[in-house]
Amino acid sequence: MAYSKLTNAQIAWRAAQDLEDGAYVNLGIGFPEMIAKFQPEGRDVIYHTENGVLGFGKAPKEGEEDWDLINAGKKAITLNPGASFFHHADSFSMVRGGHLDLAVLGAYQVSRNGDLANWRVGTKGVPAVGGAMDLVHGAKRVAVVTDHVTKDGKPKLVETCSFPLTGVGCVTRVYTSLAVVDIVDGHFVLREKLAGLTLEELQGVTGAPLHLEGDPADLTVPDLD
Amino acid sequence: MDKTLASPNAAVADIPDGARLMIGGFGGSGAPIELIHALIDRFRETGSPGNLTVINNNAGNGAIGIAAMIKAGMVGKMVCSFPRSSNAEAFNERYLAGEIELELIPQGTLAERIRAAGAGIPAFYTPTSFGTELAEGKPVEEFDGKMYVRERWLKADYALVKAETGDTVGNLTYRLAARNFNPLMAMAADRTVAQVSQLVPPGGVDPETVVTPGIFVDGLVEVSEPQQEEVLVRAGVVY
């Protein structure tokens, strides 16, 4: 059957549908940040950033940046009413202390027991970890947004990660360009897949068995530019 | 009691070779640029202090601040969580040439190790980095069914911090997200000096709004209209 994989914007849109009203959320630098753009109307979400802000809003207009007011990606931000500032130790207390409802990160690989590799692919160059190893611990849900396969077609959902780990057994849900997969008791459980994609085709590009708990729903996403 | 110092030069005059130096800020916000540049001036004039260990979240941006310290050859080791920023060529070049040492620490662990030092707690357990290469060689222990890594406190000889308003007894407030590591580092060093945008007499800072109590601060210098790191980097300024 014919299908076209989701764009990053469409993956972000799908992840945004699961943002809960009143949730405290950390979106990782880069791709995960896009989720905020698709926050559903009528839901109030409070965004956390590691450098010490809760309740930040959209980027300011060009020329109106205050560079003392930035997010963890060093981009200029604005504040929503009710925002607060705090130092770095309080910020990571919010992370590890179980106070965030959701953290969303990117991934090089996710293993079937929820191990995440997302900070380093080899031993060359300058290593940098930032807050990734902290963010995978403590949030009630730790989700990943990613293409289902690498640029050269290899599975990113795997039996065991071959890249250096960010955290062990930490991911609870993966939103990919083909499917929505939960991690339950050490297994991938398929929740949604593109309607034009057969289960066999999906399994063929997934590096560990996809378990079913009932029929998977269709992964339906609007056209976005 | 009056902790006022005469100038940025006076504030950094006694930092010796080989010192462990915490420098506040995250990326371009909260970096004490004038104190750092005073330290570079001293190094250029006297060749000291060299072989510094610098503790900061990043490893400098552009050609000012910590990046300029690295370029000048004053830094033997960086302790940070994210050295690979978009404008981190100064560090990258020296690191890839094997001329500077790096201790890489997850960001939250870096913050907590500094906080623990300031709080007199020599070690603590955190879930962060368990099962990863950054936990290799560190003791681990299970608590309530989950595994944790033991981390040590992180102390320094000196801390250079940037604050918005300070009174002459050392009470500090911060501006926006420029707070970040500054209050933690102020607690964790043997000697902490702060540059403040406004220096006021005791009573000039409402006690309800004090973020860093004066007990953690040894000296203050007023730098009104301080330079902002990100603005300098974007303007391509070279120090």
CSV table of C-alpha atoms in Angstrom, one decimal:
chain,number,residue,atom,x,y,z
A,1,MET,CA,0.0,0.0,0.0
A,2,ALA,CA,1.1,3.6,-0.6
A,3,TYR,CA,2.0,5.9,2.2
A,4,SER,CA,4.1,9.0,2.7
A,5,LYS,CA,6.0,9.3,6.0
A,6,LEU,CA,5.1,12.3,8.3
A,7,THR,CA,7.2,15.5,8.1
A,8,ASN,CA,8.8,16.7,11.4
A,9,ALA,CA,6.0,19.3,11.7
A,10,GLN,CA,3.4,16.5,11.4
A,11,ILE,CA,5.2,14.4,14.0
A,12,ALA,CA,5.3,17.5,16.3
A,13,TRP,CA,1.6,18.1,15.6
A,14,ARG,CA,0.8,14.5,16.7
A,15,ALA,CA,2.8,14.8,19.9
A,16,ALA,CA,1.1,18.1,20.6
A,17,GLN,CA,-2.3,16.4,20.6
A,18,ASP,CA,-1.2,14.6,23.8
A,19,LEU,CA,-0.3,17.8,25.7
A,20,GLU,CA,-2.6,17.9,28.7
A,21,ASP,CA,-4.4,21.0,30.1
A,22,GLY,CA,-2.4,22.3,33.0
A,23,ALA,CA,0.7,20.3,32.3
A,24,TYR,CA,4.3,21.4,33.1
A,25,VAL,CA,6.3,20.5,30.1
A,26,ASN,CA,10.0,20.6,28.9
A,27,LEU,CA,10.6,20.5,25.2
A,28,GLY,CA,14.1,19.6,24.2
A,29,ILE,CA,16.2,21.9,22.1
A,30,GLY,CA,15.6,21.7,18.3
A,31,PHE,CA,12.9,19.4,16.9
A,32,PRO,CA,10.9,18.9,20.1
A,33,GLU,CA,10.5,22.7,20.5
A,34,MET,CA,8.3,22.6,17.4
A,35,ILE,CA,5.6,20.9,19.4
A,36,ALA,CA,4.6,24.2,21.2
A,37,LYS,CA,3.5,25.6,17.8
A,38,PHE,CA,0.8,23.0,17.6
A,39,GLN,CA,-0.5,23.2,21.2
A,40,PRO,CA,-4.2,22.6,20.9
A,41,GLU,CA,-6.6,25.6,21.5
A,42,GLY,CA,-8.1,25.7,24.9
A,43,ARG,CA,-5.2,23.8,26.7
A,44,ASP,CA,-3.0,25.7,29.1
A,45,VAL,CA,0.5,24.4,29.1
A,46,ILE,CA,3.4,25.8,31.2
A,47,TYR,CA,6.8,25.4,29.6
A,48,HIS,CA,9.9,24.8,31.6
A,49,THR,CA,13.4,25.6,30.4
A,50,GLU,CA,16.6,24.3,32.1
A,51,ASN,CA,18.3,27.6,32.5
A,52,GLY,CA,15.6,28.8,35.0
A,53,VAL,CA,12.3,29.9,33.6
A,54,LEU,CA,8.8,28.5,34.0
A,55,GLY,CA,6.0,29.9,31.9
A,56,PHE,CA,7.8,31.2,28.9
A,57,GLY,CA,5.9,32.1,25.7
A,58,LYS,CA,6.6,32.8,22.0
A,59,ALA,CA,9.9,34.2,20.6
A,60,PRO,CA,10.0,38.0,20.6
A,61,LYS,CA,9.9,40.0,17.3
A,62,GLU,CA,13.3,40.5,15.7
A,63,GLY,CA,14.9,43.5,17.2
A,64,GLU,CA,13.0,43.2,20.5
A,65,GLU,CA,15.2,40.5,22.0
A,66,ASP,CA,16.5,40.9,25.6
A,67,TRP,CA,19.4,38.5,25.6
A,68,ASP,CA,19.2,38.0,29.4
A,69,LEU,CA,15.8,36.3,28.7
A,70,ILE,CA,16.7,33.1,26.8
A,71,ASN,CA,15.8,29.4,26.8
A,72,ALA,CA,18.2,26.4,27.1
A,73,GLY,CA,18.8,26.6,23.3
A,74,LYS,CA,20.0,30.2,23.9
A,75,LYS,CA,17.1,31.6,21.9
A,76,ALA,CA,15.4,34.8,23.0
A,77,ILE,CA,12.0,34.1,24.6
A,78,THR,CA,9.1,36.1,26.2
A,79,LEU,CA,7.2,35.5,29.4
A,80,ASN,CA,3.6,34.5,29.8
A,81,PRO,CA,1.6,35.9,32.8
A,82,GLY,CA,2.5,33.8,35.8
A,83,ALA,CA,6.1,33.1,34.8
A,84,SER,CA,8.9,32.7,37.3
A,85,PHE,CA,12.7,32.6,37.5
A,86,PHE,CA,14.8,30.4,39.6
A,87,HIS,CA,18.4,29.2,39.8
A,88,HIS,CA,19.8,26.1,38.1
A,89,ALA,CA,19.6,23.8,41.1
A,90,ASP,CA,15.9,24.6,41.6
A,91,SER,CA,15.4,24.1,37.8
A,92,PHE,CA,16.9,20.6,37.9
A,93,SER,CA,15.0,19.8,41.1
A,94,MET,CA,11.9,20.4,39.0
A,95,VAL,CA,13.2,17.9,36.5
A,96,ARG,CA,14.6,15.1,38.7
A,97,GLY,CA,12.1,15.6,41.5
A,98,GLY,CA,9.2,14.4,39.5
A,99,HIS,CA,7.5,17.7,39.1
A,100,LEU,CA,7.3,17.9,35.3
A,101,ASP,CA,4.4,16.1,33.6
A,102,LEU,CA,6.2,15.6,30.3
A,103,ALA,CA,9.7,15.9,28.8
A,104,VAL,CA,10.1,15.4,25.0
A,105,LEU,CA,13.5,14.7,23.5
A,106,GLY,CA,15.0,13.8,20.1
A,107,ALA,CA,16.8,10.5,19.6
A,108,TYR,CA,19.4,8.7,17.6
A,109,GLN,CA,18.1,5.4,18.9
A,110,VAL,CA,15.5,4.1,21.4
A,111,SER,CA,15.6,0.5,22.6
A,112,ARG,CA,12.6,-1.7,23.3
A,113,ASN,CA,13.2,-1.4,27.1
A,114,GLY,CA,13.2,2.4,26.8
A,115,ASP,CA,16.9,3.1,26.8
A,116,LEU,CA,17.6,6.4,24.9
A,117,ALA,CA,20.7,7.3,22.9
A,118,ASN,CA,20.6,11.0,21.9
A,119,TRP,CA,23.7,12.8,22.9
A,120,ARG,CA,26.7,11.4,21.0
A,121,VAL,CA,27.2,9.1,18.0
A,122,GLY,CA,30.9,8.4,18.2
A,123,THR,CA,34.1,9.4,20.0
A,124,LYS,CA,35.2,12.1,17.5
A,125,GLY,CA,34.8,15.8,18.0
A,126,VAL,CA,33.8,17.7,21.2
A,127,PRO,CA,31.4,15.9,23.5
A,128,ALA,CA,28.5,17.9,24.9
A,129,VAL,CA,25.7,16.6,27.0
A,130,GLY,CA,23.8,19.6,28.4
A,131,GLY,CA,20.7,18.6,30.3
A,132,ALA,CA,19.7,15.5,28.3
A,133,MET,CA,20.8,13.0,30.9
A,134,ASP,CA,18.8,14.9,33.6
A,135,LEU,CA,15.7,15.4,31.5
A,136,VAL,CA,15.1,11.6,31.0
A,137,HIS,CA,14.7,11.1,34.8
A,138,GLY,CA,11.8,12.3,36.8
A,139,ALA,CA,9.2,13.6,34.3
A,140,LYS,CA,6.0,11.6,34.6
A,141,ARG,CA,6.1,10.9,30.9
A,142,VAL,CA,9.3,10.9,28.8
A,143,ALA,CA,8.5,11.0,25.1
A,144,VAL,CA,10.7,11.0,22.0
A,145,VAL,CA,10.0,12.6,18.6
A,146,THR,CA,12.0,11.1,15.7
A,147,ASP,CA,12.0,9.8,12.2
A,148,HIS,CA,11.3,6.1,12.2
A,149,VAL,CA,14.6,5.3,10.5
A,150,THR,CA,18.0,6.9,10.0
A,151,LYS,CA,18.9,8.8,6.8
A,152,ASP,CA,20.3,5.6,5.3
A,153,GLY,CA,17.2,3.6,6.3
A,154,LYS,CA,18.3,1.8,9.4
A,155,PRO,CA,15.8,1.4,12.3
A,156,LYS,CA,16.0,3.9,15.1
A,157,LEU,CA,13.7,1.7,17.3
A,158,VAL,CA,16.1,-1.1,18.2
A,159,GLU,CA,16.7,-4.2,20.3
A,160,THR,CA,19.7,-2.6,22.0
A,161,CYS,CA,21.2,0.9,21.4
A,162,SER,CA,24.6,0.8,19.8
A,163,PHE,CA,25.3,4.5,20.4
A,164,PRO,CA,26.3,5.9,23.8
A,165,LEU,CA,23.3,6.0,26.2
A,166,THR,CA,21.6,9.1,27.6
A,167,GLY,CA,19.5,7.1,30.0
A,168,VAL,CA,18.4,3.5,30.8
A,169,GLY,CA,14.8,2.4,30.7
A,170,CYS,CA,13.5,6.0,30.6
A,171,VAL,CA,11.4,6.5,27.5
A,172,THR,CA,7.6,5.9,27.7
A,173,ARG,CA,6.4,6.8,24.2
A,174,VAL,CA,7.9,7.4,20.8
A,175,TYR,CA,6.2,9.5,18.1
A,176,THR,CA,7.8,8.6,14.7
A,177,SER,CA,7.3,9.5,11.1
A,178,LEU,CA,5.3,6.2,10.7
A,179,ALA,CA,3.8,5.3,14.1
A,180,VAL,CA,3.1,6.0,17.7
A,181,VAL,CA,4.8,3.4,19.9
A,182,ASP,CA,4.6,2.9,23.7
A,183,ILE,CA,7.2,1.2,25.8
A,184,VAL,CA,5.5,-1.2,28.2
A,185,ASP,CA,7.3,-3.8,30.3
A,186,GLY,CA,10.4,-3.9,28.1
A,187,HIS,CA,8.5,-4.1,24.8
A,188,PHE,CA,7.4,-1.8,22.0
A,189,VAL,CA,3.6,-1.7,21.9
A,190,LEU,CA,2.2,-0.3,18.7
A,191,ARG,CA,-0.6,2.2,19.3
A,192,GLU,CA,-1.0,4.0,15.9
A,193,LYS,CA,0.4,3.6,12.4
A,194,LEU,CA,-0.1,5.3,9.1
A,195,ALA,CA,-3.2,3.8,7.4
A,196,GLY,CA,-1.3,3.1,4.1
A,197,LEU,CA,1.4,1.1,5.9
A,198,THR,CA,1.0,-2.6,6.6
A,199,LEU,CA,2.1,-4.1,9.9
A,200,GLU,CA,4.7,-6.2,8.0
A,201,GLU,CA,6.1,-3.1,6.3
A,202,LEU,CA,6.3,-1.3,9.7
A,203,GLN,CA,7.9,-4.3,11.4
A,204,GLY,CA,10.4,-4.4,8.5
A,205,VAL,CA,11.8,-1.0,9.4
A,206,THR,CA,11.7,-1.6,13.2
A,207,GLY,CA,14.6,-3.2,14.9
A,208,ALA,CA,12.7,-5.1,17.6
A,209,PRO,CA,9.3,-6.8,17.7
A,210,LEU,CA,6.2,-4.6,17.8
A,211,HIS,CA,3.6,-5.9,20.2
A,212,LEU,CA,-0.1,-5.4,19.7
A,213,GLU,CA,-2.7,-4.7,22.4
A,214,GLY,CA,-5.8,-4.7,20.2
A,215,ASP,CA,-5.8,-3.2,16.7
A,216,PRO,CA,-3.5,-0.2,16.3
A,217,ALA,CA,-5.4,3.0,15.4
A,218,ASP,CA,-4.7,5.0,12.2
A,219,LEU,CA,-2.1,7.7,12.7
A,220,THR,CA,-4.0,10.6,11.1
A,221,VAL,CA,-2.3,14.0,10.8
A,222,PRO,CA,-3.4,17.1,8.8
A,223,ASP,CA,-1.4,18.5,5.9
A,224,LEU,CA,1.0,21.1,7.3
A,225,ASP,CA,3.4,23.3,5.3
B,1,MET,CA,30.9,46.4,57.0
B,2,ASP,CA,31.5,47.5,53.4
B,3,LYS,CA,32.5,44.9,50.8
B,4,THR,CA,32.9,47.4,47.9
B,5,LEU,CA,35.9,47.0,45.7
B,6,ALA,CA,37.5,49.8,43.7
B,7,SER,CA,37.4,48.3,40.2
B,8,PRO,CA,37.1,45.1,38.3
B,9,ASN,CA,40.9,45.0,38.3
B,10,ALA,CA,41.0,45.1,42.0
B,11,ALA,CA,38.3,42.4,42.2
B,12,VAL,CA,40.5,39.9,40.4
B,13,ALA,CA,43.9,41.0,41.5
B,14,ASP,CA,44.7,38.1,43.9
B,15,ILE,CA,43.5,35.1,41.8
B,16,PRO,CA,46.6,32.9,41.6
B,17,ASP,CA,48.0,30.6,38.9
B,18,GLY,CA,46.2,27.3,38.9
B,19,ALA,CA,43.1,28.5,40.6
B,20,ARG,CA,39.8,26.8,40.3
B,21,LEU,CA,37.5,29.5,39.1
B,22,MET,CA,33.7,29.4,38.8
B,23,ILE,CA,32.3,31.9,36.4
B,24,GLY,CA,28.5,32.5,36.4
B,25,GLY,CA,26.2,32.7,33.4
B,26,PHE,CA,24.5,30.4,30.9
B,27,GLY,CA,25.4,31.0,27.3
B,28,GLY,CA,25.3,34.8,26.9
B,29,SER,CA,23.1,35.6,29.9
B,30,GLY,CA,24.6,36.3,33.3
B,31,ALA,CA,28.2,36.3,32.4
B,32,PRO,CA,30.4,38.8,34.3
B,33,ILE,CA,32.2,40.1,31.2
B,34,GLU,CA,34.0,43.0,32.9
B,35,LEU,CA,35.4,40.8,35.6
B,36,ILE,CA,36.6,38.2,33.0
B,37,HIS,CA,38.2,40.9,30.8
B,38,ALA,CA,39.9,42.4,33.9
B,39,LEU,CA,41.4,39.0,34.5
B,40,ILE,CA,42.6,38.8,30.8
B,41,ASP,CA,44.1,42.3,31.1
B,42,ARG,CA,46.1,41.1,34.1
B,43,PHE,CA,47.3,37.9,32.3
B,44,ARG,CA,48.4,40.0,29.3
B,45,GLU,CA,50.3,42.4,31.5
B,46,THR,CA,51.9,39.9,34.0
B,47,GLY,CA,51.5,36.4,32.5
B,48,SER,CA,49.4,35.5,35.5
B,49,PRO,CA,47.0,33.9,36.4
B,50,GLY,CA,47.5,31.0,34.0
B,51,ASN,CA,46.7,27.3,34.0
B,52,LEU,CA,43.2,28.0,35.4
B,53,THR,CA,40.4,25.5,35.8
B,54,VAL,CA,37.2,27.3,34.7
B,55,ILE,CA,33.8,26.0,35.8
B,56,ASN,CA,30.9,27.2,33.7
B,57,ASN,CA,28.0,25.6,31.8
B,58,ASN,CA,29.6,26.3,28.5
B,59,ALA,CA,33.1,26.8,27.2
B,60,GLY,CA,32.9,30.3,25.9
B,61,ASN,CA,31.4,31.9,22.8
B,62,GLY,CA,32.9,34.1,20.1
B,63,ALA,CA,36.1,35.9,21.0
B,64,ILE,CA,35.1,37.6,24.2
B,65,GLY,CA,34.6,36.4,27.9
B,66,ILE,CA,35.6,32.8,28.6
B,67,ALA,CA,36.4,32.2,24.9
B,68,ALA,CA,38.9,35.1,25.0
B,69,MET,CA,40.5,33.6,28.2
B,70,ILE,CA,40.9,30.3,26.3
B,71,LYS,CA,42.4,32.1,23.3
B,72,ALA,CA,44.8,34.0,25.5
B,73,GLY,CA,46.0,30.6,26.8
B,74,MET,CA,45.0,31.1,30.5
B,75,VAL,CA,42.8,28.0,30.8
B,76,GLY,CA,44.2,24.5,31.4
B,77,LYS,CA,40.9,22.8,32.0
B,78,MET,CA,37.2,23.4,31.4
B,79,VAL,CA,34.5,21.9,33.6
B,80,CYS,CA,31.2,22.2,31.9
B,81,SER,CA,28.1,20.5,30.5
B,82,PHE,CA,27.9,21.9,27.0
B,83,PRO,CA,31.1,23.0,25.3
B,84,ARG,CA,29.8,22.5,21.8
B,85,SER,CA,27.9,25.8,21.3
B,86,SER,CA,27.5,27.4,17.9
B,87,ASN,CA,30.3,29.9,18.4
B,88,ALA,CA,32.7,27.8,20.5
B,89,GLU,CA,35.6,27.8,18.1
B,90,ALA,CA,38.1,29.0,20.7
B,91,PHE,CA,37.5,25.9,22.9
B,92,ASN,CA,37.0,23.5,20.0
B,93,GLU,CA,40.4,24.3,18.5
B,94,ARG,CA,42.4,23.9,21.7
B,95,TYR,CA,40.4,20.8,22.7
B,96,LEU,CA,40.9,19.0,19.4
B,97,ALA,CA,44.6,20.0,19.5
B,98,GLY,CA,44.9,18.4,22.9
B,99,GLU,CA,45.8,21.7,24.6
B,100,ILE,CA,42.9,21.9,27.0
B,101,GLU,CA,41.4,19.4,29.3
B,102,LEU,CA,37.6,18.8,29.6
B,103,GLU,CA,35.5,17.4,32.4
B,104,LEU,CA,32.0,16.9,31.0
B,105,ILE,CA,29.2,16.9,33.5
B,106,PRO,CA,25.4,16.7,32.9
B,107,GLN,CA,23.9,20.1,33.5
B,108,GLY,CA,21.7,19.2,36.5
B,109,THR,CA,24.6,17.3,38.1
B,110,LEU,CA,26.9,20.3,37.6
B,111,ALA,CA,24.4,22.6,39.3
B,112,GLU,CA,23.8,20.2,42.2
B,113,ARG,CA,27.5,19.5,42.7
B,114,ILE,CA,28.0,23.2,43.0
B,115,ARG,CA,25.0,23.6,45.3
B,116,ALA,CA,26.2,20.7,47.5
B,117,ALA,CA,29.6,22.3,47.9
B,118,GLY,CA,28.0,25.5,49.1
B,119,ALA,CA,25.7,23.6,51.4
B,120,GLY,CA,28.5,21.5,53.0
B,121,ILE,CA,27.3,18.2,51.5
B,122,PRO,CA,30.3,16.2,50.2
B,123,ALA,CA,28.4,13.7,48.1
B,124,PHE,CA,24.8,12.9,47.0
B,125,TYR,CA,23.0,10.4,44.8
B,126,THR,CA,21.3,11.2,41.5
B,127,PRO,CA,19.6,9.1,38.8
B,128,THR,CA,21.3,11.3,36.2
B,129,SER,CA,23.9,9.4,34.1
B,130,PHE,CA,23.2,6.0,35.6
B,131,GLY,CA,24.2,3.4,33.0
B,132,THR,CA,26.0,5.9,30.7
B,133,GLU,CA,29.7,6.4,30.0
B,134,LEU,CA,29.6,9.6,32.2
B,135,ALA,CA,29.0,7.4,35.2
B,136,GLU,CA,31.9,5.0,34.6
B,137,GLY,CA,34.0,4.5,37.7
B,138,LYS,CA,31.4,6.2,40.0
B,139,PRO,CA,29.8,4.3,42.9
B,140,VAL,CA,26.2,3.4,42.4
B,141,GLU,CA,23.5,2.3,44.8
B,142,GLU,CA,19.9,1.2,44.7
B,143,PHE,CA,17.2,3.2,46.6
B,144,ASP,CA,13.6,2.1,46.6
B,145,GLY,CA,14.1,-0.1,43.5
B,146,LYS,CA,15.9,2.4,41.4
B,147,MET,CA,19.6,2.9,40.6
B,148,TYR,CA,21.5,6.1,41.5
B,149,VAL,CA,25.0,7.5,40.9
B,150,ARG,CA,27.1,9.0,43.7
B,151,GLU,CA,28.4,12.5,42.8
B,152,ARG,CA,30.9,14.6,44.8
B,153,TRP,CA,30.6,18.3,45.6
B,154,LEU,CA,32.3,20.7,43.3
B,155,LYS,CA,34.2,23.5,45.0
B,156,ALA,CA,36.2,26.5,43.7
B,157,ASP,CA,38.8,28.9,45.0
B,158,TYR,CA,37.1,31.9,43.4
B,159,ALA,CA,33.7,32.6,41.9
B,160,LEU,CA,33.0,35.5,39.6
B,161,VAL,CA,29.3,36.3,39.4
B,162,LYS,CA,27.1,38.9,37.8
B,163,ALA,CA,24.1,40.4,39.6
B,164,GLU,CA,21.7,43.2,38.9
B,165,THR,CA,21.6,45.1,42.2
B,166,GLY,CA,23.8,44.6,45.2
B,167,ASP,CA,24.1,46.4,48.5
B,168,THR,CA,27.5,47.1,50.1
B,169,VAL,CA,27.1,44.1,52.4
B,170,GLY,CA,26.7,41.7,49.5
B,171,ASN,CA,23.0,41.0,49.2
B,172,LEU,CA,22.3,40.4,45.5
B,173,THR,CA,19.3,40.3,43.1
B,174,TYR,CA,19.5,39.1,39.5
B,175,ARG,CA,18.0,40.2,36.2
B,176,LEU,CA,15.6,37.8,34.3
B,177,ALA,CA,17.2,34.5,33.3
B,178,ALA,CA,20.7,35.8,34.0
B,179,ARG,CA,20.3,34.3,37.5
B,180,ASN,CA,21.1,30.7,36.3
B,181,PHE,CA,24.3,29.4,38.0
B,182,ASN,CA,25.3,32.7,39.7
B,183,PRO,CA,23.6,32.1,43.1
B,184,LEU,CA,25.0,28.6,43.3
B,185,MET,CA,28.5,29.6,42.4
B,186,ALA,CA,28.4,32.4,44.9
B,187,MET,CA,27.9,29.8,47.7
B,188,ALA,CA,30.5,27.3,46.5
B,189,ALA,CA,33.8,29.3,46.3
B,190,ASP,CA,36.3,30.3,49.0
B,191,ARG,CA,36.1,33.8,47.7
B,192,THR,CA,33.2,35.3,45.7
B,193,VAL,CA,33.3,38.6,43.9
B,194,ALA,CA,30.2,40.0,42.2
B,195,GLN,CA,29.9,42.7,39.5
B,196,VAL,CA,26.6,44.5,40.0
B,197,SER,CA,24.8,47.0,37.7
B,198,GLN,CA,23.8,49.0,40.7
B,199,LEU,CA,25.5,49.2,44.0
B,200,VAL,CA,23.3,50.6,46.8
B,201,PRO,CA,23.7,51.2,50.6
B,202,PRO,CA,22.5,48.6,53.1
B,203,GLY,CA,18.7,48.8,53.1
B,204,GLY,CA,18.6,49.6,49.4
B,205,VAL,CA,17.7,46.0,48.6
B,206,ASP,CA,14.3,44.9,50.0
B,207,PRO,CA,15.2,41.9,52.2
B,208,GLU,CA,12.1,40.1,50.7
B,209,THR,CA,13.7,40.2,47.3
B,210,VAL,CA,17.3,39.2,48.1
B,211,VAL,CA,18.3,36.1,46.1
B,212,THR,CA,21.9,35.7,47.3
B,213,PRO,CA,22.3,36.8,51.0
B,214,GLY,CA,25.5,38.8,51.6
B,215,ILE,CA,27.1,36.0,53.7
B,216,PHE,CA,28.0,34.3,50.4
B,217,VAL,CA,29.7,37.4,48.8
B,218,ASP,CA,33.1,38.7,49.7
B,219,GLY,CA,33.5,41.7,47.4
B,220,LEU,CA,31.4,43.7,45.0
B,221,VAL,CA,32.2,46.1,42.2
B,222,GLU,CA,29.7,48.4,40.4
B,223,VAL,CA,29.7,48.1,36.6
B,224,SER,CA,26.8,50.2,35.5
B,225,GLU,CA,25.6,49.4,32.0
B,226,PRO,CA,27.5,46.1,31.8
B,227,GLN,CA,28.3,44.5,28.5
B,228,GLN,CA,26.1,41.6,27.6
B,229,GLU,CA,27.9,38.5,26.2
B,230,GLU,CA,25.3,37.6,23.5
B,231,VAL,CA,25.2,41.2,22.2
B,232,LEU,CA,29.0,41.2,22.0
B,233,VAL,CA,29.1,37.8,20.2
B,234,ARG,CA,26.5,39.0,17.7
B,235,ALA,CA,28.4,42.1,17.0
B,236,GLY,CA,31.6,40.1,16.3
B,237,VAL,CA,33.5,41.8,19.1
B,238,VAL,CA,37.0,40.5,19.7
B,239,TYR,CA,38.6,41.0,23.1
